[in-house]
Coordinates of C-alpha atoms and ligand atoms in Angstrom, one line a residue:
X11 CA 108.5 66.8 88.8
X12 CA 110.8 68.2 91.0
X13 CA 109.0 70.2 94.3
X14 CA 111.3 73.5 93.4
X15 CA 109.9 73.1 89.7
X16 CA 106.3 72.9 90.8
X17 CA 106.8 75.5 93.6
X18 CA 107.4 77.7 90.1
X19 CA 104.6 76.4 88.2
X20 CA 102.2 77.3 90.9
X21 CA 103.1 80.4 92.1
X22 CA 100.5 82.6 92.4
X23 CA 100.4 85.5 90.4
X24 CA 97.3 87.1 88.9
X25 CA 93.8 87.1 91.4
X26 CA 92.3 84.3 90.3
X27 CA 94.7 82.0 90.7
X28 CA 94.0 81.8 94.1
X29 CA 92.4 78.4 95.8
X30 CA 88.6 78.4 94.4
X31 CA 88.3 78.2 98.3
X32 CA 89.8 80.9 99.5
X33 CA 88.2 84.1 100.2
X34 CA 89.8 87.7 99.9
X35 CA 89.2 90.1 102.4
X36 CA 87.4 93.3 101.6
X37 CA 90.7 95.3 101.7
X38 CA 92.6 92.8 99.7
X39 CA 89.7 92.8 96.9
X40 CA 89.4 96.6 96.5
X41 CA 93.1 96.5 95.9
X42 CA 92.6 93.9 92.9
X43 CA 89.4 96.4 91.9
X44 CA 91.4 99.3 91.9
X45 CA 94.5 97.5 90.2
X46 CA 92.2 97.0 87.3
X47 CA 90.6 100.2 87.0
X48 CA 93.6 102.2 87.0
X49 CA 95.9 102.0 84.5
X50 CA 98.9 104.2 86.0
X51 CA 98.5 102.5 89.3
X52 CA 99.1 99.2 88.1
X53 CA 102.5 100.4 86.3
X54 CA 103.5 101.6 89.6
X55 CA 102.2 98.6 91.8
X56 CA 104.7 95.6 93.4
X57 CA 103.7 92.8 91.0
X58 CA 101.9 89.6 93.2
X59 CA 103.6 86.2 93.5
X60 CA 102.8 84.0 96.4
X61 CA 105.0 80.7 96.1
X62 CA 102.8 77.5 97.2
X63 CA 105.3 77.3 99.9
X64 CA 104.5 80.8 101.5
X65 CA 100.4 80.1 100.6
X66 CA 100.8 77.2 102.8
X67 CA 101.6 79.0 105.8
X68 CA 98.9 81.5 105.6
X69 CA 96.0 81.1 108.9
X70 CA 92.6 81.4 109.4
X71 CA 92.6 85.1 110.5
X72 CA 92.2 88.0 108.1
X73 CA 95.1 89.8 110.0
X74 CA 97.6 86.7 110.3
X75 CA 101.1 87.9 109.7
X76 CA 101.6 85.5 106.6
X77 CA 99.0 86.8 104.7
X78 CA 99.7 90.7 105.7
X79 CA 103.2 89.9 104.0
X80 CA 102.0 88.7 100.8
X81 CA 98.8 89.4 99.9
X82 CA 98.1 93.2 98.8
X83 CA 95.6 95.5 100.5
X84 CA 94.1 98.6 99.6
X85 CA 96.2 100.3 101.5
X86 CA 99.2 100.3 99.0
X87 CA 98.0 103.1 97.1
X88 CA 98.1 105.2 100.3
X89 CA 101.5 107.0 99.7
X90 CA 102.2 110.1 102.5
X91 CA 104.0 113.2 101.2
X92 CA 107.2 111.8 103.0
X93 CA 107.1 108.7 101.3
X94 CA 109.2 107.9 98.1
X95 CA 109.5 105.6 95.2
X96 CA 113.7 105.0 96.1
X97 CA 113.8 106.1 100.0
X98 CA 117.2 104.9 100.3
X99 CA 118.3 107.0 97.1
X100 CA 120.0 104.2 95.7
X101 CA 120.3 105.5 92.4
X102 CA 122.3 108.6 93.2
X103 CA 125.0 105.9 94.9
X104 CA 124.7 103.7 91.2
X105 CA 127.9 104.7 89.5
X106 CA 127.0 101.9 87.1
X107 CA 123.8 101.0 86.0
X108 CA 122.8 97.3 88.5
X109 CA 125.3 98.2 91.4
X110 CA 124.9 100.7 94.9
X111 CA 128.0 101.9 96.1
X112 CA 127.2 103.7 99.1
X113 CA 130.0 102.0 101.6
X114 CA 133.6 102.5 101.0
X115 CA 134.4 98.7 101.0
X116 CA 131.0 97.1 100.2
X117 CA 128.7 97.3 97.0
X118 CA 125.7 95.7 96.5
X119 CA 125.1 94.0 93.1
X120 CA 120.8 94.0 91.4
X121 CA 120.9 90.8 90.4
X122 CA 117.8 90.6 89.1
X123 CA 114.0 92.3 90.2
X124 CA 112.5 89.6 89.9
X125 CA 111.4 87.6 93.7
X126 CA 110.1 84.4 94.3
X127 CA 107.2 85.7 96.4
X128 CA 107.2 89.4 96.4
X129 CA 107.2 91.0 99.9
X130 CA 104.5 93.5 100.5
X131 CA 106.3 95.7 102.0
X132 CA 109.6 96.0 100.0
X133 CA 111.2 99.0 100.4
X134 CA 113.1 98.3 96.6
X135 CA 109.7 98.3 94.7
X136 CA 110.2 100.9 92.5
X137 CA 113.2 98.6 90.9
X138 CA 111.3 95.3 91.2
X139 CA 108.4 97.3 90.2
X140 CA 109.6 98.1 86.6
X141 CA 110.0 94.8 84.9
X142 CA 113.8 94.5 85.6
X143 CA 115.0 91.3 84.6
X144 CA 117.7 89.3 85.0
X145 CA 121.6 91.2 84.8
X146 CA 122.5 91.3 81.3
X147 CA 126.2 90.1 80.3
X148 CA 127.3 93.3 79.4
X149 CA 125.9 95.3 82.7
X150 CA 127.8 92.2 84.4
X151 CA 130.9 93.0 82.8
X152 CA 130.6 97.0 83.8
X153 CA 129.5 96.3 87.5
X154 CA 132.7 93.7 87.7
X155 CA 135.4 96.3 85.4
X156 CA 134.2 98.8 88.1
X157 CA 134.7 96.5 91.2
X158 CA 138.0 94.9 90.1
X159 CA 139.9 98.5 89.6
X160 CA 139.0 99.5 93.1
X161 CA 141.0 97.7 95.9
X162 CA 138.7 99.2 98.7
X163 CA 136.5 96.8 97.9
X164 CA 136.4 93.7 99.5
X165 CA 132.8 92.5 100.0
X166 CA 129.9 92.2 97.2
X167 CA 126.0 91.9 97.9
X168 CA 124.2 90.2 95.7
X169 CA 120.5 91.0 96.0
X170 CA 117.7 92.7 93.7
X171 CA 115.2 91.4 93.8
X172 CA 116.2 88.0 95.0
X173 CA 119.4 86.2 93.2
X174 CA 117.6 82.7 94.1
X175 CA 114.9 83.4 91.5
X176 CA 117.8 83.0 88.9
X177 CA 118.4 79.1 88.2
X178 CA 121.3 77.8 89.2
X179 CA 122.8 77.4 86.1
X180 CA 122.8 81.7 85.4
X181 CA 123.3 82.4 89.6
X182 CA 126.3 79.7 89.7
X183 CA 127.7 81.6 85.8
X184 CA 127.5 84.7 87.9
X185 CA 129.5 83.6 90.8
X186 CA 132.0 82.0 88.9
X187 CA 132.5 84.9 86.8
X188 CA 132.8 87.4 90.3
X189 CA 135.5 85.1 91.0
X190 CA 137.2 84.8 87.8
X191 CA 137.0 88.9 86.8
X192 CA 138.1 90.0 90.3
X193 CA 140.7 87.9 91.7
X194 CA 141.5 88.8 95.3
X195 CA 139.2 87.4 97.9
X196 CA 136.1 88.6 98.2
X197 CA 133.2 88.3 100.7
X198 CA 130.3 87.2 98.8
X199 CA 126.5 87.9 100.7
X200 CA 123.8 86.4 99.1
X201 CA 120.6 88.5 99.9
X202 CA 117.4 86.2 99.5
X203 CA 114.3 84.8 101.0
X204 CA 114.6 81.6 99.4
X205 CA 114.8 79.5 102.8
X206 CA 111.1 81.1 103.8
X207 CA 109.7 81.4 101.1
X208 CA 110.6 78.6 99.1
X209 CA 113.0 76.2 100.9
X210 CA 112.5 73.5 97.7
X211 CA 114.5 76.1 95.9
X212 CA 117.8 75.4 98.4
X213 CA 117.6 71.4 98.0
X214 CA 121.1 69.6 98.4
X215 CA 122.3 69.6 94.8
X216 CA 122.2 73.8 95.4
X217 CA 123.7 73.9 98.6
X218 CA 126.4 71.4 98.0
X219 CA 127.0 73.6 94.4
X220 CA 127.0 76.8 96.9
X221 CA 129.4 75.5 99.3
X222 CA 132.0 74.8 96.7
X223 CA 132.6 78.7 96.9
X224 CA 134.3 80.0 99.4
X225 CA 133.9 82.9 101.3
X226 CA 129.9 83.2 101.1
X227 CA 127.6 84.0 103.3
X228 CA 123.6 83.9 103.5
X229 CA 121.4 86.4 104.4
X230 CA 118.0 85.8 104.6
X231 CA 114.5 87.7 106.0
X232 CA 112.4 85.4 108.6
X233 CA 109.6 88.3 110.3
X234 CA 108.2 85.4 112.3
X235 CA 108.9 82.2 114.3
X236 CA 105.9 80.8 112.2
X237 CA 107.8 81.1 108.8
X238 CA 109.9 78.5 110.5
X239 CA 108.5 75.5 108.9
X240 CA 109.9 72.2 108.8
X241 CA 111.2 72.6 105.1
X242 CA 112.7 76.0 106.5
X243 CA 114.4 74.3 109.3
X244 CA 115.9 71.6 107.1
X245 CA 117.5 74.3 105.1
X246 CA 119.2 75.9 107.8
X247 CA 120.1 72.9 109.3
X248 CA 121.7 71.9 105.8
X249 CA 123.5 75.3 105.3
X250 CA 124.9 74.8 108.7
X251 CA 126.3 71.6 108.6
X252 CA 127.8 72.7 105.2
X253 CA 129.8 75.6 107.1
X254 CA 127.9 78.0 104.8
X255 CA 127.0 81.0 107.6
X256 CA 123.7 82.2 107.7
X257 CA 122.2 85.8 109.4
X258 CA 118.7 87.1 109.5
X259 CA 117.4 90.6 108.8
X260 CA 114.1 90.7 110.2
X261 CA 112.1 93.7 109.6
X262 CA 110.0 95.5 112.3
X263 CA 106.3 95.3 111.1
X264 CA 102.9 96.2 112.3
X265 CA 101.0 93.3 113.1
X266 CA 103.3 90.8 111.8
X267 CA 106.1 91.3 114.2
X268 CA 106.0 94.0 116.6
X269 CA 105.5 92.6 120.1
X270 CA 108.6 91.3 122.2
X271 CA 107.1 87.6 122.8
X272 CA 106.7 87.5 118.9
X273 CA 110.4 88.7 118.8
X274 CA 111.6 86.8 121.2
X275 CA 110.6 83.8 120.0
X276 CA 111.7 84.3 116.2
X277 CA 115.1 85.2 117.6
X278 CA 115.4 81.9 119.5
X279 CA 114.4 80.0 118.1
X280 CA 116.5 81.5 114.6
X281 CA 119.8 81.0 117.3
X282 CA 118.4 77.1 117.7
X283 CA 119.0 76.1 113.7
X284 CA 122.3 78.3 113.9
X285 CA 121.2 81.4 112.1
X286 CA 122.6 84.9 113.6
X287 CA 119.8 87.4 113.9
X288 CA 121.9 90.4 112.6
X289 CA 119.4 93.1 111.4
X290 CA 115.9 94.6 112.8
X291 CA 115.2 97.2 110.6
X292 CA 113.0 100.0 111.1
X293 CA 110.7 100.6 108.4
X294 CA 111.7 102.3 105.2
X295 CA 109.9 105.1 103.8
X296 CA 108.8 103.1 100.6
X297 CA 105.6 104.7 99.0
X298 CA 102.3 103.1 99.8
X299 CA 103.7 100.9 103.6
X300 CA 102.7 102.9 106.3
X301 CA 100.0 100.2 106.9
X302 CA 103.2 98.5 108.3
X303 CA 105.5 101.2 109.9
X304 CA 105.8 100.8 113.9
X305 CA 106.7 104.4 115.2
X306 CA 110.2 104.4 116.5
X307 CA 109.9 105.1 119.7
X308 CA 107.8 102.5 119.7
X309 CA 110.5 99.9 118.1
X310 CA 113.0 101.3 120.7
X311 CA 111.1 100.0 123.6
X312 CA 110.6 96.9 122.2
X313 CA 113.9 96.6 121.6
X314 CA 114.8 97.6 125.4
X315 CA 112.2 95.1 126.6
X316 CA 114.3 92.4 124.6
X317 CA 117.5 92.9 126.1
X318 CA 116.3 92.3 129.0
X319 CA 115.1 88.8 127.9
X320 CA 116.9 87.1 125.4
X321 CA 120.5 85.9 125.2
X322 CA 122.8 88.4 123.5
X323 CA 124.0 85.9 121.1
X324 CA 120.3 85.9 119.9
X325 CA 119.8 89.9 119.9
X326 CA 119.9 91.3 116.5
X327 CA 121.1 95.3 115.8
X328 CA 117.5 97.5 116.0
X329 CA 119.2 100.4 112.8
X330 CA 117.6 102.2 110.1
X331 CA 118.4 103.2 106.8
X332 CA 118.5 107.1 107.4
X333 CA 116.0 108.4 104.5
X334 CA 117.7 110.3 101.5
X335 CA 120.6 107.8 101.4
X336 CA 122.5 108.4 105.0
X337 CA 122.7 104.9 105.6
X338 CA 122.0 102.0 108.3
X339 CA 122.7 103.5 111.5
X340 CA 121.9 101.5 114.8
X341 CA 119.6 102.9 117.1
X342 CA 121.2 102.6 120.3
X343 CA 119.4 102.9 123.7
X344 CA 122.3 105.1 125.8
X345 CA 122.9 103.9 129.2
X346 CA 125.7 106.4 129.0
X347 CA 124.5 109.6 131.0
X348 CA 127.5 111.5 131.0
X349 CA 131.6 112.6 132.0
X350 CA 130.9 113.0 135.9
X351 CA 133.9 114.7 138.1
X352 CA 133.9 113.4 142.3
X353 CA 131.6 111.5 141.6
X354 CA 132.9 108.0 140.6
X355 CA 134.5 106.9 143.9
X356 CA 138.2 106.5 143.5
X357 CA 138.1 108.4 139.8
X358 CA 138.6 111.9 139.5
X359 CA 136.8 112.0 136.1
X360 CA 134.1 109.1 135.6
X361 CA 131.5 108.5 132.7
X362 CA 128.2 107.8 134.4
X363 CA 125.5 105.1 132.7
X364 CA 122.1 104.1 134.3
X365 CA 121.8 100.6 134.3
X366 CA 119.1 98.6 133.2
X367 CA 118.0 98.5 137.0
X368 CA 118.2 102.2 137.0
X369 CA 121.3 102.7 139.5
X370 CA 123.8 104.7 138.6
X371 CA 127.5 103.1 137.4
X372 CA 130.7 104.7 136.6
X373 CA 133.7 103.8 134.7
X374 CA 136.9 105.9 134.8
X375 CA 137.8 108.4 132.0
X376 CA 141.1 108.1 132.6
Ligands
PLP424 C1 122.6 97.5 103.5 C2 123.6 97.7 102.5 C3 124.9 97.3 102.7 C4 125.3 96.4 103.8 O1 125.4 97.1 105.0 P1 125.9 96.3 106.3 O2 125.7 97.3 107.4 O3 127.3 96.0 106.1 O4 125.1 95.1 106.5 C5 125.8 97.6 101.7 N1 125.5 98.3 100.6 C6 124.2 98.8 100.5 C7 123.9 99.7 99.3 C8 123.2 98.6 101.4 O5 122.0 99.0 101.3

């Protein structure tokens, strides 16, 4: 049997299809008790699927950073009063049932809810939550009637969910029929973390199918230099040699992530198999994740401390998705003080920043 076919079969996906071997820790059982005894809470709950893959990589520790990201806790059914089942609002930007519209020249397409390994602390829960399947053909047909009569848009996410848990068959049907419905060029993002969590999924016969497109770009989710196994690698590797471009959005989580040697390493070494870290996203307000929400001020100094020591080529964006649906902004350190008069040297008017060694330096506002 094929590795990506048995990767499937053995996903795990109810509690006791974990190892006879393994042992769940106290918070990651009372999750499983309470998933039983309450019957509401279970409708609400992310389902669990672990690929073998992802299992693989899990340590020793009760806290390792692996096993934080895909095996539930307790503290999931902790939701605070400012936490919501669609933080980003993505349903008030869905003018058509399966896409988000909420850039002028960008929309993002639901492929499908369904994930490979489901991320613990997805922010997009309450759709993966519900038993969406796969796009139907007439949704398809709505979400394209509505991209092809407006010209503004030039770029189409595909995400969910994630699109790889389609076969290829349906994902490459889907692709070809983007291309033949709307005819002028468009960018085409694929959203997925296939390449971490199950790299078998992106063997050669897929990524030589993917390449034949043009136009498309990867984006995937590595959280930490460990998730770059050796399958992992080989997949990059492959994309890369196949001119298929590929950027990482890492997200910023306790206790997986949030210290700048961990970040600096998953950033290099990301830069060494040729993937652009483009994203590190604060924490979205998705109900029941606080147990992995860095405070911002917090993520801001981590984010200074990095600057100073990795290569810019290897520094992602630090933004977050404003709550209620105001979309990604980047949180920007200023260095910029202010406009300055007689006080720039030769420059009448000067802006005045602070460097990084805290001098002051001026640049002309003329
Ligand atoms: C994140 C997102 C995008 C892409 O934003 P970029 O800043 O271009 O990466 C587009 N549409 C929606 C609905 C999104 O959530």
């Amino acid at each position: 049997m094929e590795e990506r076919f048995r990767q499937r079969r053995d996903t795990i996906r109810r509690r006791k299809d974990f190892p006879a071997d393994f042992s769940l820790s106290p918070g990651e059982e009372e999750f499983f008790r309470r998933l039983g005894s309450e019957e509401k809470a279970s409708l609400r709950s992310l389902k669990l699927a672990i690929t073998p893959h992802y299992f693989s990589l899990i340590g020793n520790e009760e806290d390792d950073p692996i096993r934080l990201q895909a095996i539930p806790r307790v503290e999931e059914f902790d939701t605070l009063p400012y936490e919501k089942e669609d933080p980003l609002e993505d349903l008030r930007y869905s003018p058509v049932e399966r896409l988000v519209h909420r850039y002028r020249d960008r929309v993002l397409i639901l492929l499908t809810g369904e994930c490979l390994t489901y991320c613990r602390h997805c922010f997009r829960r309450h759709f993966s939550s519900h038993g969406s399947g796969a796009i139907q053909g007439g949704q398809l047909e709505a979400v394209l009637d509505y991209i092809r009569g407006r010209e503004d848009i030039h770029e189409v996410i595909l995400s969910g969910g994630d699109p790889l848990s389609l076969e290829d068959e349906r994902f490459f049907g889907i692709l070809r029929r983007i291309q033949e419905a709307v005819p002028r060029p468009l960018i085409i993002r694929i959203a997925t973390r296939a390449p971490v969590v199950m790299p078998q999924r992106m063997a050669p016969p897929f990524l030589d199918g993917l390449a034949d497109f043009p136009r498309v770009f990867l984006i995937t989710q590595f959280n930490h230099p460990r998730e770059l196994s050796r399958e992992s690698g080989a997949v990059l590797d492959a994309c890369a040699d196949r001119g298929i471009p590929v950027y990482n959005q890492a997200v910023l989580l306790k206790g997986v992530n949030d210290s700048v040697e961990t970040l600096s390493q998953l950033f290099q070494r990301l830069l060494e198999f040729r993937v652009k870290p483009y994203y590190l996203f604060q924490g979205d307000l998705a109900s029941g994740t606080s147990h992995f929400r860095v405070p911002l001020d917090r993520g801001m100094e981590l984010y200074r401390q990095l600057r100073q020591r990795i290569s810019g080529l290897a520094m992602p964006t630090y933004a977050v998705d404003l709550p209620g649906g105001g979309g990604k902004v980047p949180l920007v350190e200023s260095y910029l003080d202010t406009l300055v008069e007689g006080e720039g040297g030769e420059a009448q008017r000067a802006y005045r920043f602070t460097g990084p060694d805290g001098l002051n330096y001026y640049y002309p506002a003329e």
